[in-house]
Structure formats: structure tokens, C-alpha cells
Amino acid sequence: MMEKTYARKAPQALKFLLIAAGAIAVIFYLISLKGKPAVTELQLDSSSAILIDLETGSVLYEKNANEALPPASMSKLMTELIILDMESSGQINWRDPVVTSAYAADVPGSQIGFMKGETFSVKELFEAMAVHSANDAAVALAEYVGGSEEDFVVMMNQRAQKLGLTGQTIFGNATGLSKSDLQPFESAAAERDTMMTAKDTASLAAYLLKKYPEVLDVSRRSSVKLANRPERLPSTNLMLSGMPFAFPGNDGLKTGYTTQAGYCFTGTAKQEGRRLVTVVMGADTPEKRFTETDKLFQYGFQTDGLQSFIGHIQSKLGIQVG
């Protein structure tokens, strides 16, 4: 009886040893790739950048991705996340009326262009912020949700910690504007500048896309229309279909610009069931943030699923790529 039991177990043990040996061989192969860039021919003209596969989380390319830089309006991705969190939990409703403050009405940069005391729904302000990058909409939402922009910034940094973003990423306001732009306003959060790494920005975007994929229903729009405004607010994402830098499958996500940050873009595109997320920071022209993103998309969609999987394992082992 003992001999029969051993006979059954022996092939199972051998099978396990073969699998283990194969796994070890793969690990040693991947370790041998350490220090070898994923794509040496890809040269981006930007301060930093990153390309990730949304499903696997693998980093397919990165350049200075751990360097903290001003992200400009890409930081509104966190403002979007908090609004979506609160709407999803029932703390706010898309139909809630928001009365605009003097600070929200006067904040510089991209705007809806409202006056103090006007009323918009949470949904209208969210769409104007996500599509048109409207700073006045972002401030109005921050004040509505947080009571003040300063208190909303506390919420932003708490959410960043909960999300696991690094300590290099610090939010200073709801819009991504420089603190020097906000210091003239008494109600503004103007104590510090927002700083983010490209890797943290990509992580934030990936989380947003996975938890609230419906955000793409907004970000893919070429414009939005508010109930009490005759004109449509155009999208700042020029990679959408029909736009000058259109890329097949692009449906988001967030542009940014300040003098300090340069031109930035967090993009996403889906082709044949595979979604990529890109971040470009510090491009020196508005066009270049899109042309450099195009390079990342082109490379990323040429990378097959096996390469993406290997990249995922490399990331888990701490092997740097790009």
C-alpha cells in the first residue's frame, strides 16, 4: 500500500520540480535584462514621460519618471477622482446646484467664464473641468465639496496617500495652477505648488480608469455644452478623433500647461482590447506634448502581449526599463 502511494506522488513531485525549474530559468532571464532599456530608439523631447499597459500595470517605457515636476492641470485628475468618489458614495449628486464664488469666477487660465453668484450643476462643472480644463469649474467644485479650496487640498493629499502615491507627489490646489498665480486671491490655496512624478500621474490615471471607466464617456467628447451658455466649450485634447493630432483609439485624458510646467498630457488609448496610459511632462510647445504621446502610443501598440507580460514581471522584480 505504501509503495502505491509513493508511486502516485513521484510523478507529481517531478512535475512540480520541472515547473519550478522553468520559473527559475525565466526569473534569471529577466534578471539578465536588468539595466537594458526597453526601447533604445525611442527618444522623447520632454522633461519626463512614462508608458504603461493598463491591464498588466507593466511599464513599457519611462524617462525621468520618478522626478517630481509641476503637472499643471493634469493634477485635476485627483479633483476628478474625489468628485467621482463622493458621487458614487452618495455624498453629492450630479444634479446638486453649485453657486459660484468671487474667487472661482476670477481664477486665471482656462475658464467657463462665469460671474460670482451663478449656478451650475455638479455634472456641468465636472464636464467643463474634465473636457475644457476649466479652472473656475475646478475651484467651484473644490469649494462646494471641501468648504474651501484649502480644505479640499487636504482631501486631495489624503486621497493620494490612500492611493499609495509617493511622497514626492504633493497637491497644492485644485487646479494645478502655480501658487504665484493664486496668491492675489484671499480664498485660494496658495501656500505651495503642486508637484507630481510622471509615474504617480500614470498610477492616478490608471486607478481612475479602472475604478470609474465612465470617466471616458466625458473625456472622449470633443466639446461640452452647459445649459445656460450658448457656446460649446472645446476639448483641450487634440488627439481625439477629428482633431489635428488624432490617434486611433484615443479617448482621454487630461492636458496641462503653466509657465513652470511647460506643456503636459496624460493620454490613454485602446486598440484591439488593449489600453495604454501615457504621461508626457515638460514639453516646450503645445503640439509637442501630442507628438511625443503619439510616439509612445505607436511604440506601445507595437509591443505584443508577451513583451507586456515580461515588462510586468520586470517591474515586480524592480528591473528598470526605458
PDB file of C-alpha atoms in Angstrom:
ATOM      1  CA  MET A   1       0.000   0.000   0.000  1.00  0.00           C
ATOM      2  CA  MET A   2       2.865   2.356   0.876  1.00  0.00           C
ATOM      3  CA  GLU A   3       4.568   1.628  -2.454  1.00  0.00           C
ATOM      4  CA  LYS A   4       1.447   2.550  -4.474  1.00  0.00           C
ATOM      5  CA  THR A   5       1.087   5.886  -2.661  1.00  0.00           C
ATOM      6  CA  TYR A   6       4.715   6.705  -3.360  1.00  0.00           C
ATOM      7  CA  ALA A   7       4.283   5.739  -6.994  1.00  0.00           C
ATOM      8  CA  ARG A   8       1.414   8.194  -7.376  1.00  0.00           C
ATOM      9  CA  LYS A   9       3.282  11.017  -5.647  1.00  0.00           C
ATOM     10  CA  ALA A  10       6.538  10.635  -7.566  1.00  0.00           C
ATOM     11  CA  PRO A  11       5.228  11.937 -10.948  1.00  0.00           C
ATOM     12  CA  GLN A  12       3.553  14.842  -9.171  1.00  0.00           C
ATOM     13  CA  ALA A  13       6.814  15.765  -7.447  1.00  0.00           C
ATOM     14  CA  LEU A  14       8.688  15.557 -10.735  1.00  0.00           C
ATOM     15  CA  LYS A  15       6.111  17.790 -12.414  1.00  0.00           C
ATOM     16  CA  PHE A  16       6.443  20.349  -9.625  1.00  0.00           C
ATOM     17  CA  LEU A  17      10.256  20.320  -9.922  1.00  0.00           C
ATOM     18  CA  LEU A  18      10.056  20.888 -13.677  1.00  0.00           C
ATOM     19  CA  ILE A  19       7.669  23.826 -13.230  1.00  0.00           C
ATOM     20  CA  ALA A  20       9.878  25.315 -10.509  1.00  0.00           C
ATOM     21  CA  ALA A  21      12.977  24.919 -12.681  1.00  0.00           C
ATOM     22  CA  GLY A  22      11.216  26.640 -15.571  1.00  0.00           C
ATOM     23  CA  ALA A  23      10.114  29.504 -13.350  1.00  0.00           C
ATOM     24  CA  ILE A  24      13.641  29.955 -12.002  1.00  0.00           C
ATOM     25  CA  ALA A  25      15.019  29.984 -15.540  1.00  0.00           C
ATOM     26  CA  VAL A  26      12.536  32.710 -16.525  1.00  0.00           C
ATOM     27  CA  ILE A  27      13.439  34.755 -13.440  1.00  0.00           C
ATOM     28  CA  PHE A  28      17.172  34.516 -14.196  1.00  0.00           C
ATOM     29  CA  TYR A  29      16.487  35.511 -17.798  1.00  0.00           C
ATOM     30  CA  LEU A  30      14.522  38.552 -16.699  1.00  0.00           C
ATOM     31  CA  ILE A  31      17.229  39.485 -14.198  1.00  0.00           C
ATOM     32  CA  SER A  32      19.739  39.310 -17.052  1.00  0.00           C
ATOM     33  CA  LEU A  33      17.731  42.073 -18.736  1.00  0.00           C
ATOM     34  CA  LYS A  34      18.339  44.422 -15.815  1.00  0.00           C
ATOM     35  CA  GLY A  35      19.731  47.723 -16.991  1.00  0.00           C
ATOM     36  CA  LYS A  36      18.772  47.105 -20.611  1.00  0.00           C
ATOM     37  CA  PRO A  37      16.319  49.737 -21.840  1.00  0.00           C
ATOM     38  CA  ALA A  38      13.016  48.518 -23.221  1.00  0.00           C
ATOM     39  CA  VAL A  39      13.400  50.649 -26.338  1.00  0.00           C
ATOM     40  CA  THR A  40      16.676  52.423 -27.006  1.00  0.00           C
ATOM     41  CA  GLU A  41      15.497  54.017 -30.237  1.00  0.00           C
ATOM     42  CA  LEU A  42      12.630  55.927 -28.620  1.00  0.00           C
ATOM     43  CA  GLN A  43      13.837  59.429 -27.801  1.00  0.00           C
ATOM     44  CA  LEU A  44      11.290  61.838 -26.366  1.00  0.00           C
ATOM     45  CA  ASP A  45      11.641  65.608 -26.305  1.00  0.00           C
ATOM     46  CA  SER A  46      10.160  66.218 -22.861  1.00  0.00           C
ATOM     47  CA  SER A  47      11.325  66.529 -19.263  1.00  0.00           C
ATOM     48  CA  SER A  48       9.811  63.199 -18.250  1.00  0.00           C
ATOM     49  CA  ALA A  49       7.482  60.537 -19.597  1.00  0.00           C
ATOM     50  CA  ILE A  50       6.054  57.105 -18.949  1.00  0.00           C
ATOM     51  CA  LEU A  51       4.071  54.467 -20.852  1.00  0.00           C
ATOM     52  CA  ILE A  52       2.149  51.709 -19.063  1.00  0.00           C
ATOM     53  CA  ASP A  53      -0.149  48.856 -20.009  1.00  0.00           C
ATOM     54  CA  LEU A  54      -3.355  49.407 -18.029  1.00  0.00           C
ATOM     55  CA  GLU A  55      -4.291  45.735 -17.608  1.00  0.00           C
ATOM     56  CA  THR A  56      -0.907  44.378 -16.528  1.00  0.00           C
ATOM     57  CA  GLY A  57       0.466  47.541 -14.960  1.00  0.00           C
ATOM     58  CA  SER A  58       3.746  46.951 -16.774  1.00  0.00           C
ATOM     59  CA  VAL A  59       5.988  49.911 -17.510  1.00  0.00           C
ATOM     60  CA  LEU A  60       6.852  49.766 -21.199  1.00  0.00           C
ATOM     61  CA  TYR A  61       8.903  52.955 -21.277  1.00  0.00           C
ATOM     62  CA  GLU A  62       9.957  55.644 -18.840  1.00  0.00           C
ATOM     63  CA  LYS A  63      12.122  58.732 -18.813  1.00  0.00           C
ATOM     64  CA  ASN A  64      12.865  60.540 -15.537  1.00  0.00           C
ATOM     65  CA  ALA A  65       9.547  59.090 -14.352  1.00  0.00           C
ATOM     66  CA  ASN A  66      10.404  59.442 -10.656  1.00  0.00           C
ATOM     67  CA  GLU A  67      11.317  63.137 -10.851  1.00  0.00           C
ATOM     68  CA  ALA A  68       8.826  65.480  -9.177  1.00  0.00           C
ATOM     69  CA  LEU A  69       7.740  68.225 -11.582  1.00  0.00           C
ATOM     70  CA  PRO A  70       4.834  70.680 -11.774  1.00  0.00           C
ATOM     71  CA  PRO A  71       1.990  68.862 -13.595  1.00  0.00           C
ATOM     72  CA  ALA A  72      -0.250  71.855 -14.323  1.00  0.00           C
ATOM     73  CA  SER A  73      -3.859  70.798 -14.980  1.00  0.00           C
ATOM     74  CA  MET A  74      -3.046  67.087 -15.059  1.00  0.00           C
ATOM     75  CA  SER A  75      -3.457  67.378 -11.282  1.00  0.00           C
ATOM     76  CA  LYS A  76      -7.190  67.835 -11.946  1.00  0.00           C
ATOM     77  CA  LEU A  77      -7.278  64.043 -12.295  1.00  0.00           C
ATOM     78  CA  MET A  78      -7.238  63.965  -8.488  1.00  0.00           C
ATOM     79  CA  THR A  79     -10.030  66.560  -8.340  1.00  0.00           C
ATOM     80  CA  GLU A  80     -11.994  64.334 -10.724  1.00  0.00           C
ATOM     81  CA  LEU A  81     -11.340  61.261  -8.587  1.00  0.00           C
ATOM     82  CA  ILE A  82     -12.594  62.909  -5.408  1.00  0.00           C
ATOM     83  CA  ILE A  83     -15.769  64.152  -7.103  1.00  0.00           C
ATOM     84  CA  LEU A  84     -16.408  60.668  -8.523  1.00  0.00           C
ATOM     85  CA  ASP A  85     -15.755  59.082  -5.114  1.00  0.00           C
ATOM     86  CA  MET A  86     -18.262  61.376  -3.433  1.00  0.00           C
ATOM     87  CA  GLU A  87     -20.903  60.975  -6.120  1.00  0.00           C
ATOM     88  CA  SER A  88     -20.502  57.209  -6.063  1.00  0.00           C
ATOM     89  CA  SER A  89     -20.909  57.102  -2.273  1.00  0.00           C
ATOM     90  CA  GLY A  90     -23.991  59.340  -2.366  1.00  0.00           C
ATOM     91  CA  GLN A  91     -22.360  62.286  -0.586  1.00  0.00           C
ATOM     92  CA  ILE A  92     -23.105  64.511  -3.555  1.00  0.00           C
ATOM     93  CA  ASN A  93     -25.394  64.252  -6.574  1.00  0.00           C
ATOM     94  CA  TRP A  94     -24.703  65.190 -10.179  1.00  0.00           C
ATOM     95  CA  ARG A  95     -27.793  67.431 -10.093  1.00  0.00           C
ATOM     96  CA  ASP A  96     -26.705  69.360  -6.992  1.00  0.00           C
ATOM     97  CA  PRO A  97     -26.656  73.131  -7.629  1.00  0.00           C
ATOM     98  CA  VAL A  98     -23.364  74.913  -7.019  1.00  0.00           C
ATOM     99  CA  VAL A  99     -23.322  78.695  -6.542  1.00  0.00           C
ATOM    100  CA  THR A 100     -20.053  80.208  -7.737  1.00  0.00           C
ATOM    101  CA  SER A 101     -17.808  82.389  -5.565  1.00  0.00           C
ATOM    102  CA  ALA A 102     -15.848  85.515  -6.471  1.00  0.00           C
ATOM    103  CA  TYR A 103     -12.583  83.547  -6.313  1.00  0.00           C
ATOM    104  CA  ALA A 104     -13.893  80.807  -8.619  1.00  0.00           C
ATOM    105  CA  ALA A 105     -15.125  83.439 -11.080  1.00  0.00           C
ATOM    106  CA  ASP A 106     -11.792  85.274 -11.179  1.00  0.00           C
ATOM    107  CA  VAL A 107      -9.277  82.391 -11.112  1.00  0.00           C
ATOM    108  CA  PRO A 108      -6.986  82.714 -14.168  1.00  0.00           C
ATOM    109  CA  GLY A 109      -6.379  80.320 -17.031  1.00  0.00           C
ATOM    110  CA  SER A 110      -8.891  78.215 -18.941  1.00  0.00           C
ATOM    111  CA  GLN A 111     -12.440  79.050 -17.864  1.00  0.00           C
ATOM    112  CA  ILE A 112     -16.151  78.621 -18.391  1.00  0.00           C
ATOM    113  CA  GLY A 113     -16.265  82.385 -17.886  1.00  0.00           C
ATOM    114  CA  PHE A 114     -18.981  82.739 -15.253  1.00  0.00           C
ATOM    115  CA  MET A 115     -19.638  85.538 -12.770  1.00  0.00           C
ATOM    116  CA  LYS A 116     -19.930  85.374  -9.000  1.00  0.00           C
ATOM    117  CA  GLY A 117     -23.308  84.049  -7.899  1.00  0.00           C
ATOM    118  CA  GLU A 118     -24.136  81.983 -10.979  1.00  0.00           C
ATOM    119  CA  THR A 119     -25.455  78.456 -10.503  1.00  0.00           C
ATOM    120  CA  PHE A 120     -24.317  75.279 -12.248  1.00  0.00           C
ATOM    121  CA  SER A 121     -24.889  71.602 -11.531  1.00  0.00           C
ATOM    122  CA  VAL A 122     -22.064  69.425 -10.238  1.00  0.00           C
ATOM    123  CA  LYS A 123     -22.238  67.498 -13.522  1.00  0.00           C
ATOM    124  CA  GLU A 124     -21.843  70.630 -15.653  1.00  0.00           C
ATOM    125  CA  LEU A 125     -18.836  71.791 -13.658  1.00  0.00           C
ATOM    126  CA  PHE A 126     -17.265  68.330 -13.745  1.00  0.00           C
ATOM    127  CA  GLU A 127     -17.624  68.087 -17.522  1.00  0.00           C
ATOM    128  CA  ALA A 128     -16.253  71.600 -18.064  1.00  0.00           C
ATOM    129  CA  MET A 129     -13.259  70.752 -15.877  1.00  0.00           C
ATOM    130  CA  ALA A 130     -12.589  67.358 -17.490  1.00  0.00           C
ATOM    131  CA  VAL A 131     -13.053  68.409 -21.128  1.00  0.00           C
ATOM    132  CA  HIS A 132     -12.195  72.112 -21.262  1.00  0.00           C
ATOM    133  CA  SER A 133      -9.820  72.063 -18.254  1.00  0.00           C
ATOM    134  CA  ALA A 134     -11.821  74.939 -16.750  1.00  0.00           C
ATOM    135  CA  ASN A 135     -10.074  76.268 -13.644  1.00  0.00           C
ATOM    136  CA  ASP A 136     -13.150  78.161 -12.470  1.00  0.00           C
ATOM    137  CA  ALA A 137     -15.149  74.918 -12.570  1.00  0.00           C
ATOM    138  CA  ALA A 138     -12.460  73.092 -10.555  1.00  0.00           C
ATOM    139  CA  VAL A 139     -12.416  75.780  -7.869  1.00  0.00           C
ATOM    140  CA  ALA A 140     -16.216  75.870  -7.667  1.00  0.00           C
ATOM    141  CA  LEU A 141     -16.299  72.092  -7.167  1.00  0.00           C
ATOM    142  CA  ALA A 142     -13.496  72.202  -4.608  1.00  0.00           C
ATOM    143  CA  GLU A 143     -15.283  74.869  -2.576  1.00  0.00           C
ATOM    144  CA  TYR A 144     -18.593  73.020  -2.809  1.00  0.00           C
ATOM    145  CA  VAL A 145     -17.136  69.704  -1.687  1.00  0.00           C
ATOM    146  CA  GLY A 146     -14.472  70.869   0.741  1.00  0.00           C
ATOM    147  CA  GLY A 147     -15.969  74.099   2.044  1.00  0.00           C
ATOM    148  CA  SER A 148     -12.804  75.880   0.913  1.00  0.00           C
ATOM    149  CA  GLU A 149     -10.034  75.107  -1.551  1.00  0.00           C
ATOM    150  CA  GLU A 150      -7.568  74.721   1.336  1.00  0.00           C
ATOM    151  CA  ASP A 151      -9.710  72.039   2.956  1.00  0.00           C
ATOM    152  CA  PHE A 152     -10.181  70.366  -0.421  1.00  0.00           C
ATOM    153  CA  VAL A 153      -6.393  70.215  -0.833  1.00  0.00           C
ATOM    154  CA  VAL A 154      -6.220  68.289   2.447  1.00  0.00           C
ATOM    155  CA  MET A 155      -8.659  65.812   0.920  1.00  0.00           C
ATOM    156  CA  MET A 156      -6.503  65.565  -2.208  1.00  0.00           C
ATOM    157  CA  ASN A 157      -3.336  64.738  -0.291  1.00  0.00           C
ATOM    158  CA  GLN A 158      -5.146  62.253   1.943  1.00  0.00           C
ATOM    159  CA  ARG A 159      -6.526  60.515  -1.129  1.00  0.00           C
ATOM    160  CA  ALA A 160      -3.043  60.437  -2.661  1.00  0.00           C
ATOM    161  CA  GLN A 161      -1.699  58.683   0.440  1.00  0.00           C
ATOM    162  CA  LYS A 162      -4.562  56.196   0.415  1.00  0.00           C
ATOM    163  CA  LEU A 163      -3.879  55.529  -3.252  1.00  0.00           C
ATOM    164  CA  GLY A 164      -0.219  54.801  -2.468  1.00  0.00           C
ATOM    165  CA  LEU A 165       1.326  57.650  -4.424  1.00  0.00           C
ATOM    166  CA  THR A 166       4.860  58.554  -3.378  1.00  0.00           C
ATOM    167  CA  GLY A 167       5.743  61.387  -1.033  1.00  0.00           C
ATOM    168  CA  GLN A 168       7.134  63.293  -3.991  1.00  0.00           C
ATOM    169  CA  THR A 169       3.594  63.970  -5.187  1.00  0.00           C
ATOM    170  CA  ILE A 170       2.042  66.850  -3.257  1.00  0.00           C
ATOM    171  CA  PHE A 171      -1.112  68.732  -4.186  1.00  0.00           C
ATOM    172  CA  GLY A 172      -1.185  72.468  -3.541  1.00  0.00           C
ATOM    173  CA  ASN A 173      -4.536  73.450  -5.075  1.00  0.00           C
ATOM    174  CA  ALA A 174      -7.493  72.084  -7.042  1.00  0.00           C
ATOM    175  CA  THR A 175      -6.392  73.333 -10.460  1.00  0.00           C
ATOM    176  CA  GLY A 176      -2.654  72.763 -10.909  1.00  0.00           C
ATOM    177  CA  LEU A 177      -2.005  76.490 -11.273  1.00  0.00           C
ATOM    178  CA  SER A 178       1.203  77.872  -9.778  1.00  0.00           C
ATOM    179  CA  LYS A 179       0.970  79.351  -6.290  1.00  0.00           C
ATOM    180  CA  SER A 180       2.157  82.681  -7.712  1.00  0.00           C
ATOM    181  CA  ASP A 181      -0.970  82.720  -9.901  1.00  0.00           C
ATOM    182  CA  LEU A 182      -3.201  82.243  -6.856  1.00  0.00           C
ATOM    183  CA  GLN A 183      -1.558  84.480  -4.246  1.00  0.00           C
ATOM    184  CA  PRO A 184      -3.664  87.539  -5.212  1.00  0.00           C
ATOM    185  CA  PHE A 185      -6.815  85.660  -4.121  1.00  0.00           C
ATOM    186  CA  GLU A 186      -7.594  85.612  -0.415  1.00  0.00           C
ATOM    187  CA  SER A 187      -9.668  82.422  -0.654  1.00  0.00           C
ATOM    188  CA  ALA A 188      -7.114  80.477  -2.684  1.00  0.00           C
ATOM    189  CA  ALA A 189      -4.903  77.616  -1.536  1.00  0.00           C
ATOM    190  CA  ALA A 190      -1.626  79.327  -2.390  1.00  0.00           C
ATOM    191  CA  GLU A 191       0.899  78.036   0.140  1.00  0.00           C
ATOM    192  CA  ARG A 192       2.684  75.606  -2.165  1.00  0.00           C
ATOM    193  CA  ASP A 193       2.920  74.408  -5.725  1.00  0.00           C
ATOM    194  CA  THR A 194       1.570  71.076  -6.837  1.00  0.00           C
ATOM    195  CA  MET A 195       4.311  68.589  -7.717  1.00  0.00           C
ATOM    196  CA  MET A 196       3.896  65.133  -9.237  1.00  0.00           C
ATOM    197  CA  THR A 197       6.058  62.462 -10.798  1.00  0.00           C
ATOM    198  CA  ALA A 198       5.142  61.001 -14.175  1.00  0.00           C
ATOM    199  CA  LYS A 199       4.889  57.562 -12.547  1.00  0.00           C
ATOM    200  CA  ASP A 200       2.484  58.805  -9.876  1.00  0.00           C
ATOM    201  CA  THR A 201       0.448  60.634 -12.505  1.00  0.00           C
ATOM    202  CA  ALA A 202       0.167  57.426 -14.522  1.00  0.00           C
ATOM    203  CA  SER A 203      -0.804  55.487 -11.390  1.00  0.00           C
ATOM    204  CA  LEU A 204      -3.511  58.034 -10.603  1.00  0.00           C
ATOM    205  CA  ALA A 205      -4.830  57.909 -14.166  1.00  0.00           C
ATOM    206  CA  ALA A 206      -4.791  54.099 -14.194  1.00  0.00           C
ATOM    207  CA  TYR A 207      -6.697  53.928 -10.923  1.00  0.00           C
ATOM    208  CA  LEU A 208      -9.248  56.445 -12.174  1.00  0.00           C
ATOM    209  CA  LEU A 209      -9.789  54.466 -15.379  1.00  0.00           C
ATOM    210  CA  LYS A 210     -10.188  51.158 -13.563  1.00  0.00           C
ATOM    211  CA  LYS A 211     -12.446  52.370 -10.776  1.00  0.00           C
ATOM    212  CA  TYR A 212     -14.536  54.797 -12.835  1.00  0.00           C
ATOM    213  CA  PRO A 213     -14.308  53.795 -16.514  1.00  0.00           C
ATOM    214  CA  GLU A 214     -17.350  56.004 -17.141  1.00  0.00           C
ATOM    215  CA  VAL A 215     -14.984  58.982 -16.944  1.00  0.00           C
ATOM    216  CA  LEU A 216     -14.141  58.140 -20.551  1.00  0.00           C
ATOM    217  CA  ASP A 217     -17.727  58.957 -21.537  1.00  0.00           C
ATOM    218  CA  VAL A 218     -16.824  62.531 -20.622  1.00  0.00           C
ATOM    219  CA  SER A 219     -13.177  62.749 -21.685  1.00  0.00           C
ATOM    220  CA  ARG A 220     -13.850  61.412 -25.196  1.00  0.00           C
ATOM    221  CA  ARG A 221     -16.105  64.378 -26.013  1.00  0.00           C
ATOM    222  CA  SER A 222     -14.773  66.989 -28.391  1.00  0.00           C
ATOM    223  CA  SER A 223     -16.787  69.676 -26.561  1.00  0.00           C
ATOM    224  CA  VAL A 224     -19.394  70.162 -23.829  1.00  0.00           C
ATOM    225  CA  LYS A 225     -22.478  72.365 -23.650  1.00  0.00           C
ATOM    226  CA  LEU A 226     -23.718  73.989 -20.453  1.00  0.00           C
ATOM    227  CA  ALA A 227     -27.417  74.674 -20.001  1.00  0.00           C
ATOM    228  CA  ASN A 228     -27.123  78.443 -19.570  1.00  0.00           C
ATOM    229  CA  ARG A 229     -24.354  79.057 -22.118  1.00  0.00           C
ATOM    230  CA  PRO A 230     -24.928  79.426 -25.882  1.00  0.00           C
ATOM    231  CA  GLU A 231     -21.405  78.369 -26.886  1.00  0.00           C
ATOM    232  CA  ARG A 232     -19.809  74.957 -26.557  1.00  0.00           C
ATOM    233  CA  LEU A 233     -16.586  74.520 -24.607  1.00  0.00           C
ATOM    234  CA  PRO A 234     -13.979  72.711 -26.762  1.00  0.00           C
ATOM    235  CA  SER A 235     -11.782  69.890 -25.543  1.00  0.00           C
ATOM    236  CA  THR A 236      -8.119  70.625 -24.951  1.00  0.00           C
ATOM    237  CA  ASN A 237      -7.209  67.063 -26.041  1.00  0.00           C
ATOM    238  CA  LEU A 238      -6.180  67.377 -29.688  1.00  0.00           C
ATOM    239  CA  MET A 239      -5.608  63.619 -30.049  1.00  0.00           C
ATOM    240  CA  LEU A 240      -9.318  62.814 -30.116  1.00  0.00           C
ATOM    241  CA  SER A 241     -10.942  61.649 -33.336  1.00  0.00           C
ATOM    242  CA  GLY A 242     -11.273  64.506 -35.813  1.00  0.00           C
ATOM    243  CA  MET A 243      -8.663  66.623 -34.010  1.00  0.00           C
ATOM    244  CA  PRO A 244      -5.331  67.793 -35.519  1.00  0.00           C
ATOM    245  CA  PHE A 245      -3.261  65.111 -33.710  1.00  0.00           C
ATOM    246  CA  ALA A 246      -5.915  62.373 -33.718  1.00  0.00           C
ATOM    247  CA  PHE A 247      -4.683  58.915 -32.707  1.00  0.00           C
ATOM    248  CA  PRO A 248      -6.881  55.838 -33.296  1.00  0.00           C
ATOM    249  CA  GLY A 249      -8.442  54.726 -30.033  1.00  0.00           C
ATOM    250  CA  ASN A 250      -7.591  57.842 -28.017  1.00  0.00           C
ATOM    251  CA  ASP A 251     -10.428  58.835 -25.697  1.00  0.00           C
ATOM    252  CA  GLY A 252      -8.766  60.867 -22.948  1.00  0.00           C
ATOM    253  CA  LEU A 253      -7.472  62.032 -20.617  1.00  0.00           C
ATOM    254  CA  LYS A 254      -6.036  65.381 -19.374  1.00  0.00           C
ATOM    255  CA  THR A 255      -3.856  68.189 -20.692  1.00  0.00           C
ATOM    256  CA  GLY A 256      -1.941  70.760 -18.675  1.00  0.00           C
ATOM    257  CA  TYR A 257       0.074  73.943 -19.068  1.00  0.00           C
ATOM    258  CA  THR A 258       1.687  76.576 -16.906  1.00  0.00           C
ATOM    259  CA  THR A 259       4.871  78.560 -17.481  1.00  0.00           C
ATOM    260  CA  GLN A 260       6.660  76.468 -14.857  1.00  0.00           C
ATOM    261  CA  ALA A 261       5.299  73.092 -16.001  1.00  0.00           C
ATOM    262  CA  GLY A 262       5.523  73.530 -19.739  1.00  0.00           C
ATOM    263  CA  TYR A 263       3.083  71.557 -21.863  1.00  0.00           C
ATOM    264  CA  CYS A 264       1.879  68.273 -20.379  1.00  0.00           C
ATOM    265  CA  PHE A 265      -0.516  65.486 -21.294  1.00  0.00           C
ATOM    266  CA  THR A 266      -1.828  62.335 -19.679  1.00  0.00           C
ATOM    267  CA  GLY A 267      -3.249  60.258 -22.513  1.00  0.00           C
ATOM    268  CA  THR A 268      -4.998  56.935 -22.934  1.00  0.00           C
ATOM    269  CA  ALA A 269      -5.922  54.886 -25.974  1.00  0.00           C
ATOM    270  CA  LYS A 270      -7.428  51.466 -26.588  1.00  0.00           C
ATOM    271  CA  GLN A 271      -6.812  49.227 -29.592  1.00  0.00           C
ATOM    272  CA  GLU A 272      -7.902  45.601 -30.030  1.00  0.00           C
ATOM    273  CA  GLY A 273      -8.941  45.352 -26.394  1.00  0.00           C
ATOM    274  CA  ARG A 274      -5.645  46.682 -25.025  1.00  0.00           C
ATOM    275  CA  ARG A 275      -5.462  50.026 -23.235  1.00  0.00           C
ATOM    276  CA  LEU A 276      -2.317  52.079 -22.709  1.00  0.00           C
ATOM    277  CA  VAL A 277      -1.741  55.087 -20.465  1.00  0.00           C
ATOM    278  CA  THR A 278       0.894  57.716 -21.211  1.00  0.00           C
ATOM    279  CA  VAL A 279       2.251  60.751 -19.401  1.00  0.00           C
ATOM    280  CA  VAL A 280       4.382  63.462 -21.007  1.00  0.00           C
ATOM    281  CA  MET A 281       5.633  66.320 -18.831  1.00  0.00           C
ATOM    282  CA  GLY A 282       7.566  69.456 -19.714  1.00  0.00           C
ATOM    283  CA  ALA A 283       7.223  69.603 -23.491  1.00  0.00           C
ATOM    284  CA  ASP A 284       8.212  73.010 -24.850  1.00  0.00           C
ATOM    285  CA  THR A 285       5.312  73.503 -27.284  1.00  0.00           C
ATOM    286  CA  PRO A 286       1.607  72.650 -27.143  1.00  0.00           C
ATOM    287  CA  GLU A 287       1.994  70.441 -30.211  1.00  0.00           C
ATOM    288  CA  LYS A 288       4.971  68.506 -28.880  1.00  0.00           C
ATOM    289  CA  ARG A 289       3.061  67.047 -25.923  1.00  0.00           C
ATOM    290  CA  PHE A 290       0.849  65.319 -28.509  1.00  0.00           C
ATOM    291  CA  THR A 291       3.573  64.301 -30.982  1.00  0.00           C
ATOM    292  CA  GLU A 292       5.606  62.760 -28.141  1.00  0.00           C
ATOM    293  CA  THR A 293       2.499  60.976 -26.849  1.00  0.00           C
ATOM    294  CA  ASP A 294       1.952  59.674 -30.378  1.00  0.00           C
ATOM    295  CA  LYS A 295       5.443  58.149 -30.281  1.00  0.00           C
ATOM    296  CA  LEU A 296       4.598  56.396 -27.022  1.00  0.00           C
ATOM    297  CA  PHE A 297       1.305  55.046 -28.363  1.00  0.00           C
ATOM    298  CA  GLN A 298       2.953  53.885 -31.587  1.00  0.00           C
ATOM    299  CA  TYR A 299       5.610  52.006 -29.659  1.00  0.00           C
ATOM    300  CA  GLY A 300       3.207  50.660 -27.062  1.00  0.00           C
ATOM    301  CA  PHE A 301       0.770  49.130 -29.506  1.00  0.00           C
ATOM    302  CA  GLN A 302       3.666  47.501 -31.387  1.00  0.00           C
ATOM    303  CA  THR A 303       4.643  45.759 -28.152  1.00  0.00           C
ATOM    304  CA  ASP A 304       2.881  42.395 -28.075  1.00  0.00           C
ATOM    305  CA  GLY A 305       1.200  40.804 -25.095  1.00  0.00           C
ATOM    306  CA  LEU A 306       4.218  38.633 -24.206  1.00  0.00           C
ATOM    307  CA  GLN A 307       6.513  41.655 -24.090  1.00  0.00           C
ATOM    308  CA  SER A 308       3.953  43.431 -21.944  1.00  0.00           C
ATOM    309  CA  PHE A 309       3.837  40.447 -19.566  1.00  0.00           C
ATOM    310  CA  ILE A 310       7.622  40.344 -19.356  1.00  0.00           C
ATOM    311  CA  GLY A 311       7.592  44.062 -18.624  1.00  0.00           C
ATOM    312  CA  HIS A 312       5.119  43.417 -15.820  1.00  0.00           C
ATOM    313  CA  ILE A 313       7.416  40.778 -14.271  1.00  0.00           C
ATOM    314  CA  GLN A 314      10.401  43.100 -14.723  1.00  0.00           C
ATOM    315  CA  SER A 315       8.544  45.796 -12.808  1.00  0.00           C
ATOM    316  CA  LYS A 316       7.726  43.356  -9.986  1.00  0.00           C
ATOM    317  CA  LEU A 317      11.408  42.393  -9.767  1.00  0.00           C
ATOM    318  CA  GLY A 318      12.471  46.036  -9.674  1.00  0.00           C
ATOM    319  CA  ILE A 319      14.044  45.923 -13.122  1.00  0.00           C
ATOM    320  CA  GLN A 320      14.052  49.375 -14.692  1.00  0.00           C
ATOM    321  CA  VAL A 321      13.052  49.791 -18.323  1.00  0.00           C
ATOM    322  CA  GLY A 322      13.441  52.733 -20.637  1.00  0.00           C
TER     323      GLY A 322
END
